[in-house]
């Protein structure tokens, strides 16, 4: 009988693996956590663990260890973890958690995927606002919100959402028609939109919980992610989005205590775990793993590190043999850097460690730009050597320094090597500028391939909607600010005005970058402006953007164009909020500064259209088209203004001209379909809606519009079929139940009509 092959492992490898599994210290804390999982009823008592302490105390390390222990065969928990890079918003956190849970459980989360589709449309509609019709084409806020949500959706397993659309641009601009989902019912706030996604997540969580003994959700760096999630997670636990499974354990790790207001009712269920510094015994155990056992050396390490686990680990790597090798002294940057570099004797390696602290994120290309140029050709493995340092973490070729190590090395370089500081930061900025230009080329190629005229001119919205472009632009700005704060501040603040035009999460990320630049450049002016912008961004709604632009307009060094855009964005925000007089005042001032800017003309046209001044809107759109004749968005907006003014033929002409330039724009097909329907050309309307659905089959609002056209044409069977298909995508749309009920009533199917009206009233009992 053949003997199955087994893994061949040497004794030395077994010892190294065992050493990797040994976890120095934190035994009492780990015991509490494992006990909550290793029982018949996981989470029966304290089910929320809050690990807290200063940077370098080992919070992330203990989370990694707990996740490994929870996944062990004897416990077999399903786990997922998010941190500051993927939890800068509720949607990002939910999507990241769902992706990991699907992978860990082996289950497809189709329910979550389905609701995510509907969420994209709802979020775009909420960004535009329900105070005006949008069936003539998407607004800039709607495009931005939709594109950001699509970037989030790309991270979801299976690519269900992404696979349902032709391309990113089509999806982003097409889902503006989610506005129709808001007709006939109260507009939901952004939190309400997220509630549906949260309910779908809890449903999937419950499904997994029935198949696995326990689930653990880890949230790292809570001091960064908490501001985005503190109001949401307690509601999740409180069954506000459905019955939260009792065998789900939550682990938070951050520097500070949890805020009392949000977490007060859960205090008795929270296991607070403040991490203390290592005791001498724990320091001795860690040093012993590295062969350091002399009592006087252990004492010196304990004194020098203060018991900070990160510092103990770094000193252990140097394998000191005497107390003198450990060293004592103050905490100046140069001394701390020397402390981190103990045991690194090669000059090239020492310079590489320090220089590579300048980038916030590292990969091989960034490493090559940051590392000292001299002699690198003779040391090809410096990158691999650096990645093996204990203070360098990350995965998939993307690395970063521990915050404490990086902060000290930055201070050391800024003070001691100002010329190297400036030149290296500029070199890094150029790398990111090149990456940004490459993304712009790719986006331009995609647009040119899609458009009949091959136009490669990219809009601001298309650029900011691309996550890669945003990351490269932010990194470039960060390094230029560090290299020369005074000459780069104006451009950074002007870019902030455009970031504020996007989704609020994008604005927050941009301000986070400015805050890091202020800290790392040691510049008072950058710090002052960052503090003012942070103060402005306090609410999770559009008011934050308006406050941000108001702050920026007080900066006297903005360029004329930058000031014009800030004023125009303020005007657009005022118009969307219904403050027409203030909106026109801002937009008039913006146009006086930049009279030939077609985007500002578009914004004033939108303000006129919101206020019902359709002739003035058409005049502005026409002026914008004189400046940029192939702008398909402007053609669609002018078509919308004509349609709302009752000039249906002119509207169809503009929509058709836009489609001649770009036949992949589903929102233009929908706009033209609305114009045909309102002109009672129902067959043409159905044809346009069908063309839009071929581009985006998941668009429930377009299904509903086609159903409405069928109903008005007297084709009640086709109308019911479309309404039913739309309700399968999103059963919560009360207005669709009403429309289907009306189709049944007109067809004489009164029992079915009563059933739909009854279901609608159950969803919304106060709907007159």
XYZ file of C-alpha atoms in Angstrom:
768
model
C 0.000 0.000 0.000
C 1.365 3.376 -0.968
C 2.273 5.626 1.932
C 0.955 9.171 1.451
C 3.626 11.795 1.179
C 4.080 13.981 4.229
C 5.681 17.324 4.644
C 9.365 16.917 5.427
C 10.430 19.346 8.127
C 13.862 19.471 9.749
C 14.327 19.762 13.502
C 15.745 23.237 13.046
C 12.706 24.323 11.036
C 10.415 22.837 13.688
C 12.218 24.859 16.353
C 11.908 28.051 14.290
C 8.199 27.467 13.718
C 7.678 26.805 17.397
C 9.593 29.957 18.219
C 7.290 31.925 15.879
C 4.272 30.587 17.739
C 5.629 31.562 21.151
C 4.078 34.790 22.288
C 5.922 36.658 25.001
C 3.713 38.317 27.620
C 0.037 39.167 27.470
C -0.817 35.649 28.706
C -3.632 36.803 30.988
C -5.150 38.895 28.216
C -4.912 36.063 25.696
C -6.493 33.646 28.157
C -9.519 35.918 28.494
C -9.933 36.081 24.736
C -9.534 32.342 24.114
C -11.947 31.549 26.936
C -14.610 33.649 25.201
C -14.272 31.417 22.110
C -13.504 28.021 23.589
C -16.864 27.324 25.187
C -20.322 26.013 24.279
C -21.714 29.525 23.971
C -19.047 31.881 22.565
C -19.487 35.466 23.682
C -22.018 34.613 26.378
C -20.500 37.192 28.719
C -18.076 39.865 27.572
C -18.098 39.674 23.780
C -16.308 42.934 22.980
C -12.608 43.230 23.732
C -10.992 46.644 23.723
C -7.206 46.469 23.586
C -5.671 49.881 24.234
C -2.315 51.473 24.895
C 0.367 53.766 23.512
C 2.022 53.275 20.147
C 4.553 50.458 20.221
C 2.861 48.703 23.137
C 1.934 45.732 20.946
C -1.756 46.204 20.077
C -1.428 45.091 16.475
C 0.796 42.209 17.499
C -1.733 40.861 19.972
C -4.504 41.153 17.369
C -2.430 39.151 14.890
C -1.792 36.525 17.569
C -5.455 36.346 18.558
C -6.529 35.997 14.945
C -4.101 33.107 14.503
C -5.349 31.413 17.684
C -9.011 31.895 16.729
C -8.393 30.222 13.361
C -6.674 27.204 14.934
C -8.306 23.824 14.264
C -9.487 23.379 17.847
C -11.505 26.622 17.673
C -12.085 27.012 13.899
C -13.456 30.544 14.114
C -14.070 32.635 11.006
C -12.177 35.923 11.305
C -11.864 39.208 9.475
C -9.799 42.279 10.301
C -9.860 45.895 9.136
C -7.534 48.770 9.912
C -7.020 52.380 8.941
C -6.295 51.591 5.286
C -9.645 49.881 4.628
C -12.002 51.327 7.244
C -12.149 55.041 6.486
C -15.906 54.711 6.135
C -18.723 52.310 6.928
C -19.065 51.041 3.357
C -15.340 50.399 3.038
C -15.316 48.540 6.363
C -18.368 46.430 5.486
C -16.991 45.527 2.080
C -13.580 44.564 3.443
C -15.151 42.466 6.209
C -17.512 40.778 3.754
C -14.669 39.916 1.388
C -12.611 38.329 4.153
C -15.571 36.464 5.651
C -16.440 35.021 2.245
C -12.879 33.807 1.775
C -12.604 32.401 5.320
C -15.993 30.646 5.315
C -15.990 29.476 1.705
C -19.489 30.931 1.233
C -20.602 33.316 -1.497
C -22.243 36.370 0.041
C -24.681 36.893 -2.815
C -27.188 38.742 -0.659
C -24.662 41.390 0.281
C -23.509 41.648 -3.319
C -27.088 42.219 -4.481
C -27.788 44.965 -1.948
C -24.470 46.602 -2.797
C -25.744 47.086 -6.346
C -28.794 48.924 -5.051
C -26.679 50.912 -2.619
C -24.613 52.337 -5.482
C -27.697 53.941 -7.012
C -29.082 55.114 -3.679
C -25.787 56.694 -2.611
C -25.424 58.570 -5.874
C -28.982 59.869 -5.594
C -28.412 61.007 -2.011
C -25.290 62.880 -3.138
C -27.283 64.772 -5.768
C -30.266 65.537 -3.555
C -33.978 64.956 -4.018
C -34.827 68.639 -4.399
C -34.443 68.643 -8.184
C -35.014 66.350 -11.143
C -31.869 64.751 -12.521
C -33.265 62.790 -15.418
C -31.313 64.844 -17.915
C -27.887 63.624 -16.855
C -25.770 63.075 -13.759
C -24.545 65.870 -11.545
C -20.907 66.084 -10.587
C -21.521 64.972 -6.950
C -23.484 61.972 -8.171
C -20.713 60.900 -10.510
C -18.127 61.186 -7.783
C -20.130 59.272 -5.194
C -20.950 56.517 -7.661
C -17.366 56.101 -8.801
C -16.070 55.900 -5.271
C -18.643 53.260 -4.429
C -17.582 51.292 -7.490
C -13.972 51.366 -6.295
C -15.255 49.887 -3.040
C -17.256 47.259 -4.904
C -14.171 46.089 -6.783
C -12.804 44.713 -3.515
C -15.842 42.466 -3.050
C -15.385 38.751 -3.779
C -16.561 37.422 -7.085
C -16.788 40.809 -8.776
C -20.560 40.508 -8.993
C -21.185 44.229 -9.151
C -18.266 44.981 -11.414
C -19.190 42.220 -13.838
C -22.667 43.642 -14.325
C -21.528 46.846 -15.997
C -19.710 47.736 -19.178
C -16.972 49.805 -17.549
C -16.329 52.121 -14.637
C -17.312 55.310 -16.439
C -20.599 53.851 -17.615
C -21.443 52.585 -14.147
C -20.464 55.808 -12.439
C -22.525 58.093 -14.603
C -25.396 55.698 -15.183
C -26.379 55.123 -11.566
C -27.413 58.733 -11.213
C -30.824 57.347 -12.056
C -31.033 55.991 -8.557
C -32.782 59.284 -7.972
C -35.946 57.680 -9.221
C -35.805 55.326 -6.251
C -36.338 58.327 -4.019
C -39.487 59.528 -5.794
C -42.723 59.028 -3.898
C -41.114 58.491 -0.509
C -39.086 60.437 1.976
C -35.493 61.008 1.099
C -33.203 58.913 3.225
C -30.129 60.405 4.774
C -26.736 58.828 3.998
C -26.993 56.840 7.236
C -30.266 55.405 5.998
C -28.588 54.308 2.789
C -25.876 52.520 4.737
C -28.541 50.868 6.905
C -29.656 48.652 4.014
C -26.095 47.541 3.393
C -25.646 46.937 7.131
C -28.801 44.811 7.234
C -27.535 42.715 4.339
C -24.197 42.275 6.127
C -25.891 41.140 9.356
C -28.009 38.666 7.375
C -24.879 37.157 5.832
C -23.162 37.179 9.221
C -26.077 35.236 10.677
C -25.879 32.706 7.851
C -22.190 32.122 8.508
C -22.776 31.943 12.274
C -25.087 28.940 11.801
C -22.294 27.019 10.072
C -19.276 27.912 12.191
C -18.861 27.885 15.992
C -17.774 31.502 16.232
C -16.865 34.606 14.235
C -14.362 37.252 15.288
C -14.287 40.738 13.761
C -11.088 42.670 14.471
C -10.842 46.474 14.151
C -7.239 47.698 14.417
C -5.984 51.304 14.887
C -9.341 52.378 16.360
C -7.938 55.824 17.103
C -8.017 56.337 13.317
C -11.061 54.286 12.305
C -13.222 55.066 15.350
C -14.258 58.560 14.162
C -15.836 56.881 11.113
C -17.298 53.819 12.870
C -18.037 54.816 16.501
C -21.625 55.786 15.755
C -22.313 52.752 13.561
C -20.837 49.732 15.352
C -22.893 50.111 18.578
C -26.051 50.268 16.443
C -24.959 47.088 14.682
C -24.618 45.348 18.047
C -27.963 46.744 19.219
C -29.877 44.856 16.494
C -30.759 48.077 14.650
C -29.818 46.335 11.390
C -31.185 42.906 12.272
C -30.542 40.224 14.881
C -26.796 40.338 15.538
C -25.553 36.747 16.102
C -24.542 35.945 19.684
C -21.475 33.942 18.642
C -19.770 36.952 17.033
C -16.886 38.443 19.018
C -15.681 42.011 18.414
C -12.088 43.095 19.092
C -11.087 46.764 18.949
C -7.517 48.014 19.312
C -6.655 51.681 19.774
C -4.785 54.186 21.878
C -7.657 55.773 23.799
C -10.688 54.747 25.821
C -13.941 54.229 23.965
C -16.158 57.342 23.958
C -18.754 57.156 26.712
C -21.665 58.529 24.677
C -21.684 55.804 22.040
C -20.598 52.879 24.234
C -22.207 53.545 27.636
C -24.956 50.899 27.319
C -22.399 48.236 26.383
C -19.965 48.835 29.254
C -20.891 45.641 31.123
C -20.176 43.566 27.982
C -16.806 45.166 27.187
C -13.598 43.532 28.350
C -11.250 46.508 28.690
C -7.636 45.436 28.186
C -5.160 48.254 28.827
C -1.766 46.942 27.733
C 1.013 47.693 30.162
C 4.734 47.861 29.537
C 6.657 44.598 29.659
C 7.659 43.416 33.103
C 11.267 42.450 33.642
C 10.259 38.795 33.335
C 8.570 39.363 30.002
C 11.577 41.330 28.756
C 13.844 38.505 29.926
C 11.736 35.929 28.043
C 11.849 37.871 24.803
C 15.593 38.470 25.067
C 16.136 34.779 25.753
C 14.601 33.929 22.394
C 17.471 35.887 20.836
C 20.106 34.276 23.009
C 20.452 37.243 25.398
C 20.378 35.925 28.972
C 22.892 37.879 31.072
C 20.962 39.485 33.996
C 22.826 42.791 33.719
C 21.967 42.996 30.011
C 18.297 42.253 30.744
C 18.298 45.052 33.323
C 19.912 47.465 30.867
C 17.379 46.643 28.143
C 14.493 47.060 30.593
C 15.814 50.448 31.672
C 16.640 51.661 28.161
C 13.323 50.548 26.620
C 11.099 51.362 29.576
C 9.439 48.017 28.870
C 7.952 49.233 25.565
C 7.559 45.956 23.619
C 8.621 47.468 20.291
C 11.796 48.855 21.837
C 12.527 45.579 23.635
C 12.154 43.710 20.356
C 14.480 46.095 18.518
C 17.145 45.855 21.210
C 16.788 42.074 21.290
C 17.644 41.939 17.587
C 20.997 43.576 18.295
C 21.871 40.639 20.619
C 23.863 42.777 23.102
C 26.351 40.883 25.273
C 27.073 43.623 27.823
C 25.119 46.397 29.478
C 27.411 48.944 27.837
C 26.283 47.766 24.385
C 22.692 48.568 25.271
C 23.546 52.171 26.167
C 21.756 54.785 28.153
C 20.981 58.465 27.713
C 18.302 60.944 26.641
C 15.647 60.650 24.000
C 16.902 62.986 21.268
C 16.152 61.854 17.717
C 19.762 60.994 16.936
C 20.076 58.899 20.083
C 16.856 57.044 19.416
C 17.906 56.352 15.824
C 21.234 55.028 17.053
C 19.278 52.858 19.434
C 17.206 51.438 16.573
C 20.354 50.898 14.499
C 22.286 49.000 17.143
C 23.667 45.852 15.571
C 23.524 47.318 12.058
C 27.199 47.936 11.314
C 27.193 48.136 7.514
C 27.153 51.885 6.558
C 24.982 51.264 3.513
C 22.400 49.385 5.526
C 22.338 52.115 8.172
C 21.804 54.873 5.615
C 19.148 52.811 3.843
C 17.145 52.266 7.037
C 17.078 55.986 7.800
C 16.416 57.225 4.250
C 13.568 54.774 3.667
C 11.664 56.216 6.623
C 10.717 59.216 4.464
C 7.971 57.553 2.358
C 4.718 56.791 4.142
C 4.430 53.544 2.137
C 7.212 51.471 0.613
C 7.493 49.243 -2.417
C 10.547 48.363 -4.508
C 10.284 51.397 -6.789
C 9.817 53.796 -3.882
C 12.657 52.063 -2.056
C 14.927 52.636 -5.057
C 14.044 56.343 -5.078
C 14.509 56.785 -1.318
C 17.615 54.685 -0.671
C 21.050 56.306 -1.003
C 22.255 56.122 -4.607
C 25.919 55.373 -3.971
C 26.824 51.689 -4.111
C 23.294 50.360 -4.379
C 24.116 48.457 -7.550
C 26.482 46.273 -5.550
C 23.831 45.496 -2.904
C 20.789 44.156 -4.755
C 19.303 42.518 -1.662
C 19.013 45.687 0.430
C 15.257 45.761 -0.213
C 14.827 42.198 1.009
C 17.070 42.889 3.999
C 15.038 45.977 4.946
C 11.725 44.078 4.686
C 12.988 41.630 7.301
C 13.496 44.330 9.954
C 11.070 43.913 12.874
C 9.759 47.484 12.573
C 8.849 47.034 8.876
C 5.394 45.535 8.344
C 3.061 44.939 5.421
C 2.302 42.404 2.717
C 2.203 41.891 -1.060
C 5.249 44.067 -1.607
C 3.746 47.075 0.203
C 5.579 47.907 3.429
C 5.626 50.597 6.094
C 7.663 51.499 9.159
C 6.258 51.385 12.655
C 5.060 54.888 13.538
C 7.474 55.367 16.446
C 10.494 54.272 14.420
C 9.518 56.418 11.454
C 8.802 59.528 13.533
C 12.230 59.443 15.155
C 14.074 58.805 11.913
C 12.218 61.641 10.201
C 13.171 64.012 13.007
C 16.761 62.821 12.767
C 16.935 63.448 9.001
C 15.106 66.772 9.103
C 17.427 68.171 11.737
C 20.739 66.640 10.754
C 20.581 66.295 6.979
C 18.424 69.113 5.516
C 19.841 68.829 1.976
C 19.251 65.080 1.767
C 15.808 65.691 3.274
C 14.767 68.032 0.472
C 16.278 66.183 -2.476
C 14.926 62.790 -1.416
C 11.415 64.123 -0.876
C 11.459 65.779 -4.310
C 12.707 62.572 -5.911
C 9.869 60.657 -4.268
C 7.361 63.303 -5.394
C 8.569 62.857 -8.967
C 8.045 59.083 -8.766
C 4.438 59.591 -7.705
C 3.938 62.283 -10.353
C 5.081 59.767 -12.980
C 2.689 57.172 -11.605
C -0.128 59.709 -11.647
C 0.620 60.604 -15.279
C 0.556 56.911 -16.216
C -2.920 56.518 -14.698
C -4.061 59.615 -16.583
C -2.804 58.083 -19.832
C -4.680 54.847 -19.143
C -7.898 56.702 -18.341
C -7.508 58.873 -21.436
C -6.978 55.765 -23.601
C -10.126 54.171 -22.156
C -12.153 57.303 -22.805
C -10.811 57.738 -26.334
C -11.652 54.115 -27.163
C -15.191 54.634 -25.952
C -15.936 57.954 -27.665
C -16.641 58.304 -31.370
C -14.468 61.419 -31.642
C -11.590 59.813 -29.702
C -11.508 62.694 -27.201
C -8.822 62.190 -24.529
C -9.626 65.227 -22.388
C -10.325 63.950 -18.875
C -12.680 65.650 -16.468
C -11.780 66.393 -12.878
C -14.451 63.914 -11.824
C -12.896 61.090 -13.851
C -9.508 61.695 -12.222
C -10.672 62.020 -8.620
C -12.922 58.984 -8.993
C -9.911 56.765 -9.687
C -8.444 55.481 -6.435
C -4.972 54.984 -7.915
C -4.863 58.573 -9.164
C -5.979 59.900 -5.758
C -3.321 57.923 -3.922
C -0.539 59.069 -6.245
C -1.721 62.691 -6.140
C -1.854 62.655 -2.331
C 1.605 61.066 -2.019
C 3.089 63.547 -4.491
C 1.554 66.465 -2.581
C 2.785 65.079 0.741
C 6.397 64.836 -0.426
C 6.383 68.302 -2.042
C 4.993 69.784 1.163
C 7.738 68.081 3.175
C 10.436 69.224 0.753
C 9.284 72.835 0.528
C 6.209 73.747 2.614
C 6.113 77.417 1.673
C 6.233 76.903 -2.097
C 3.912 73.869 -2.136
C 1.210 74.958 0.302
C -0.829 76.899 -2.260
C -1.139 73.937 -4.629
C -1.965 71.612 -1.721
C -4.797 73.873 -0.565
C -6.159 74.311 -4.100
C -6.236 70.528 -4.451
C -8.098 70.425 -1.131
C -10.866 72.460 -2.763
C -11.236 69.746 -5.400
C -11.046 66.964 -2.804
C -13.925 68.637 -0.963
C -15.916 68.403 -4.201
C -15.765 64.606 -3.956
C -17.132 62.156 -1.410
C -16.631 63.166 2.228
C -14.406 60.134 2.812
C -12.036 61.395 0.086
C -11.882 64.820 1.732
C -11.076 63.245 5.095
C -8.320 61.133 3.584
C -6.853 64.222 1.910
C -6.869 66.176 5.177
C -5.286 63.195 6.941
C -2.466 63.455 4.392
C -2.098 67.188 5.089
C -1.966 66.478 8.807
C 0.816 63.937 8.276
C 2.704 66.464 6.128
C 2.301 69.108 8.826
C 3.671 66.734 11.430
C 6.572 65.458 9.321
C 7.597 68.805 7.814
C 7.593 70.549 11.226
C 6.046 73.571 9.477
C 3.796 75.861 11.513
C 1.914 77.233 8.502
C 0.961 73.789 7.193
C -0.070 72.825 10.718
C -2.231 75.933 11.109
C -4.126 75.362 7.859
C -4.541 71.658 8.551
C -6.026 72.394 11.980
C -8.508 74.847 10.468
C -9.566 72.356 7.804
C -9.934 69.560 10.357
C -12.157 71.789 12.426
C -14.314 72.478 9.366
C -14.786 68.792 8.569
C -16.819 67.779 11.587
C -20.134 66.539 10.180
C -20.844 63.545 7.978
C -22.711 65.558 5.355
C -22.198 68.165 2.665
C -21.944 71.001 5.213
C -18.374 69.875 5.854
C -17.407 70.554 2.238
C -18.968 74.013 2.326
C -17.153 74.837 5.566
C -13.914 73.600 3.994
C -14.299 75.889 0.953
C -15.142 78.810 3.231
C -11.886 78.245 5.119
C -9.879 77.983 1.893
C -11.264 81.276 0.588
C -9.583 83.051 3.503
C -6.196 81.968 2.169
C -4.884 84.997 0.320
C -2.372 83.082 -1.798
C -4.857 81.026 -3.859
C -4.467 81.467 -7.603
C -7.247 83.226 -9.477
C -8.421 79.912 -10.917
C -8.257 78.214 -7.542
C -10.295 80.959 -5.937
C -12.823 80.833 -8.781
C -13.340 77.095 -8.302
C -13.721 77.415 -4.536
C -16.380 80.084 -5.051
C -18.099 78.025 -7.747
C -18.175 74.935 -5.525
C -19.655 77.028 -2.710
C -22.281 78.347 -5.108
C -23.142 74.856 -6.313
C -23.509 73.664 -2.718
C -25.758 76.613 -1.846
C -27.872 75.944 -4.938
C -28.257 72.281 -3.994
C -29.348 73.344 -0.502
C -31.936 75.737 -1.969
C -30.102 78.983 -1.109
C -30.506 80.420 -4.582
C -29.520 84.019 -3.836
C -26.241 83.058 -2.160
C -25.565 80.486 -4.876
C -25.873 83.028 -7.676
C -23.745 85.540 -5.766
C -20.900 83.013 -5.451
C -21.206 81.780 -9.030
C -21.278 85.301 -10.481
C -18.118 86.121 -8.563
C -16.494 82.891 -9.757
C -17.284 83.706 -13.393
C -15.919 87.220 -12.984
C -12.591 85.593 -12.039
C -12.682 82.876 -14.728
C -15.177 83.912 -17.452
C -13.959 81.339 -19.976
C -14.074 78.315 -17.713
C -16.681 75.921 -19.113
C -16.977 73.910 -15.877
C -17.995 76.982 -13.898
C -20.491 77.841 -16.655
C -21.908 74.343 -16.209
C -22.258 74.857 -12.458
C -24.142 78.114 -12.935
C -26.339 76.400 -15.517
C -27.117 73.710 -12.953
C -28.004 76.371 -10.372
C -30.415 77.971 -12.855
C -31.905 74.566 -13.668
C -32.418 73.722 -9.983
C -34.253 77.021 -9.549
C -36.475 76.374 -12.579
C -34.877 79.067 -14.774
C -34.540 76.787 -17.787
C -33.839 79.443 -20.415
C -30.975 80.861 -18.356
C -29.693 77.326 -17.815
C -29.724 76.664 -21.567
C -27.826 79.914 -22.149
C -25.084 78.886 -19.729
C -24.822 75.367 -21.157
C -24.629 76.835 -24.663
C -21.825 79.182 -23.552
C -20.016 76.214 -22.029
C -20.385 74.252 -25.279
C -18.947 77.177 -27.230
C -15.868 76.817 -25.036
C -15.843 72.987 -25.168
C -18.032 71.739 -28.073
C -17.591 67.997 -27.426
C -18.540 67.980 -23.747
C -21.124 65.181 -23.628
C -22.117 65.998 -20.045
C -22.966 69.578 -21.005
C -25.010 68.375 -23.978
C -26.932 66.043 -21.669
C -27.506 68.806 -19.121
C -28.792 71.154 -21.808
C -31.052 68.356 -22.985
C -32.387 68.039 -19.437
C -33.099 71.774 -19.258
C -34.960 71.644 -22.575
C -36.952 68.630 -21.395
C -37.927 70.284 -18.127
C -39.031 73.353 -20.079
C -41.288 71.134 -22.185
C -39.156 71.424 -25.327
C -38.970 67.688 -25.950
C -37.662 67.784 -29.519
C -34.769 70.071 -28.548
C -34.048 67.756 -25.628
C -33.935 64.701 -27.903
C -31.602 66.575 -30.260
C -29.114 67.293 -27.470
C -29.292 63.781 -26.048
C -28.760 62.316 -29.524
C -25.751 64.579 -30.111
C -24.246 63.351 -26.841
C -24.812 59.714 -27.845
C -23.181 60.314 -31.208
C -20.034 61.274 -29.308
C -20.252 58.480 -26.748
C -22.778 55.677 -27.347
C -21.959 53.941 -24.049
C -23.631 56.504 -21.778
C -26.656 54.783 -20.289
C -27.746 57.926 -18.417
C -28.139 59.745 -21.752
C -30.304 56.938 -23.121
C -32.433 57.256 -19.985
C -32.699 61.045 -20.339
C -33.759 60.718 -23.961
C -36.220 58.019 -22.953
C -37.791 60.360 -20.393
C -38.122 63.069 -23.035
C -39.818 60.612 -25.415
C -42.143 59.364 -22.668
C -43.179 62.866 -21.640
C -43.864 63.577 -25.313
C -46.008 60.390 -25.227
C -43.740 58.582 -27.688
C -43.827 55.422 -25.589
C -42.237 53.006 -28.062
C -39.218 55.291 -28.490
C -39.006 55.646 -24.710
C -39.020 51.864 -24.219
C -36.304 51.506 -26.862
C -34.071 53.997 -25.052
C -34.660 52.426 -21.622
C -33.869 49.013 -23.107
C -30.604 50.368 -24.556
C -29.698 51.739 -21.121
C -30.440 48.376 -19.484
C -28.187 46.623 -21.980
C -25.368 48.789 -20.632
C -26.379 48.331 -16.974
C -28.767 45.388 -16.456
C -28.851 45.918 -12.673
C -30.337 49.436 -12.793
C -33.652 48.955 -10.988
C -34.746 52.610 -11.489
C -34.447 52.181 -15.269
C -36.510 48.986 -15.084
C -39.116 51.019 -13.213
C -39.042 53.783 -15.828
C -39.540 51.256 -18.616
C -42.396 49.753 -16.636
C -43.954 53.207 -16.360
C -43.706 53.701 -20.131
C -45.331 50.312 -20.731
C -48.113 51.157 -18.274
C -48.818 54.512 -19.916
C -48.945 52.745 -23.268
C -51.505 50.306 -21.867
C -49.144 47.311 -21.882
C -49.899 46.304 -18.293
C -48.335 42.839 -18.434
C -44.976 44.232 -19.568
C -45.250 46.978 -16.929
C -45.811 44.461 -14.116
C -42.870 42.378 -15.360
C -40.527 45.376 -15.210
C -41.770 46.536 -11.804
C -41.346 43.002 -10.466
C -37.788 42.756 -11.821
C -36.940 46.098 -10.191
C -38.397 44.935 -6.851
C -36.255 41.798 -7.008
C -33.200 44.061 -7.015
C -34.491 46.163 -4.105
C -37.666 44.966 -2.307
C -37.634 48.022 -0.013
C -38.758 50.471 -2.734
C -42.283 51.316 -1.598
C -43.041 53.499 -4.614
C -42.473 50.526 -6.931
C -45.119 48.520 -5.068
C -47.512 51.427 -5.588
C -46.698 51.626 -9.318
C -47.174 47.880 -9.752
C -50.435 48.085 -7.838
C -51.602 50.822 -10.193
C -50.717 48.662 -13.225
C -52.728 45.784 -11.751
C -55.664 48.139 -11.040
C -55.685 49.524 -14.565
C -55.602 45.968 -15.929
C -58.621 45.079 -13.786
C -56.634 42.741 -11.489
C -58.003 44.274 -8.308
C -56.899 41.544 -5.892
C -53.291 41.881 -7.022
C -53.595 45.673 -6.814
C -54.878 45.510 -3.231
C -52.054 43.123 -2.310
C -49.419 45.554 -3.620
C -51.024 48.584 -1.948
C -51.225 46.619 1.318
C -47.550 45.654 1.091
C -46.670 49.297 0.410
C -48.623 50.427 3.471
C -46.877 47.834 5.602
C -43.573 49.340 4.549
C -44.779 52.922 4.998
C -47.993 53.103 7.102
C -48.258 56.899 6.853
C -48.084 57.089 3.050
C -51.265 58.975 2.092
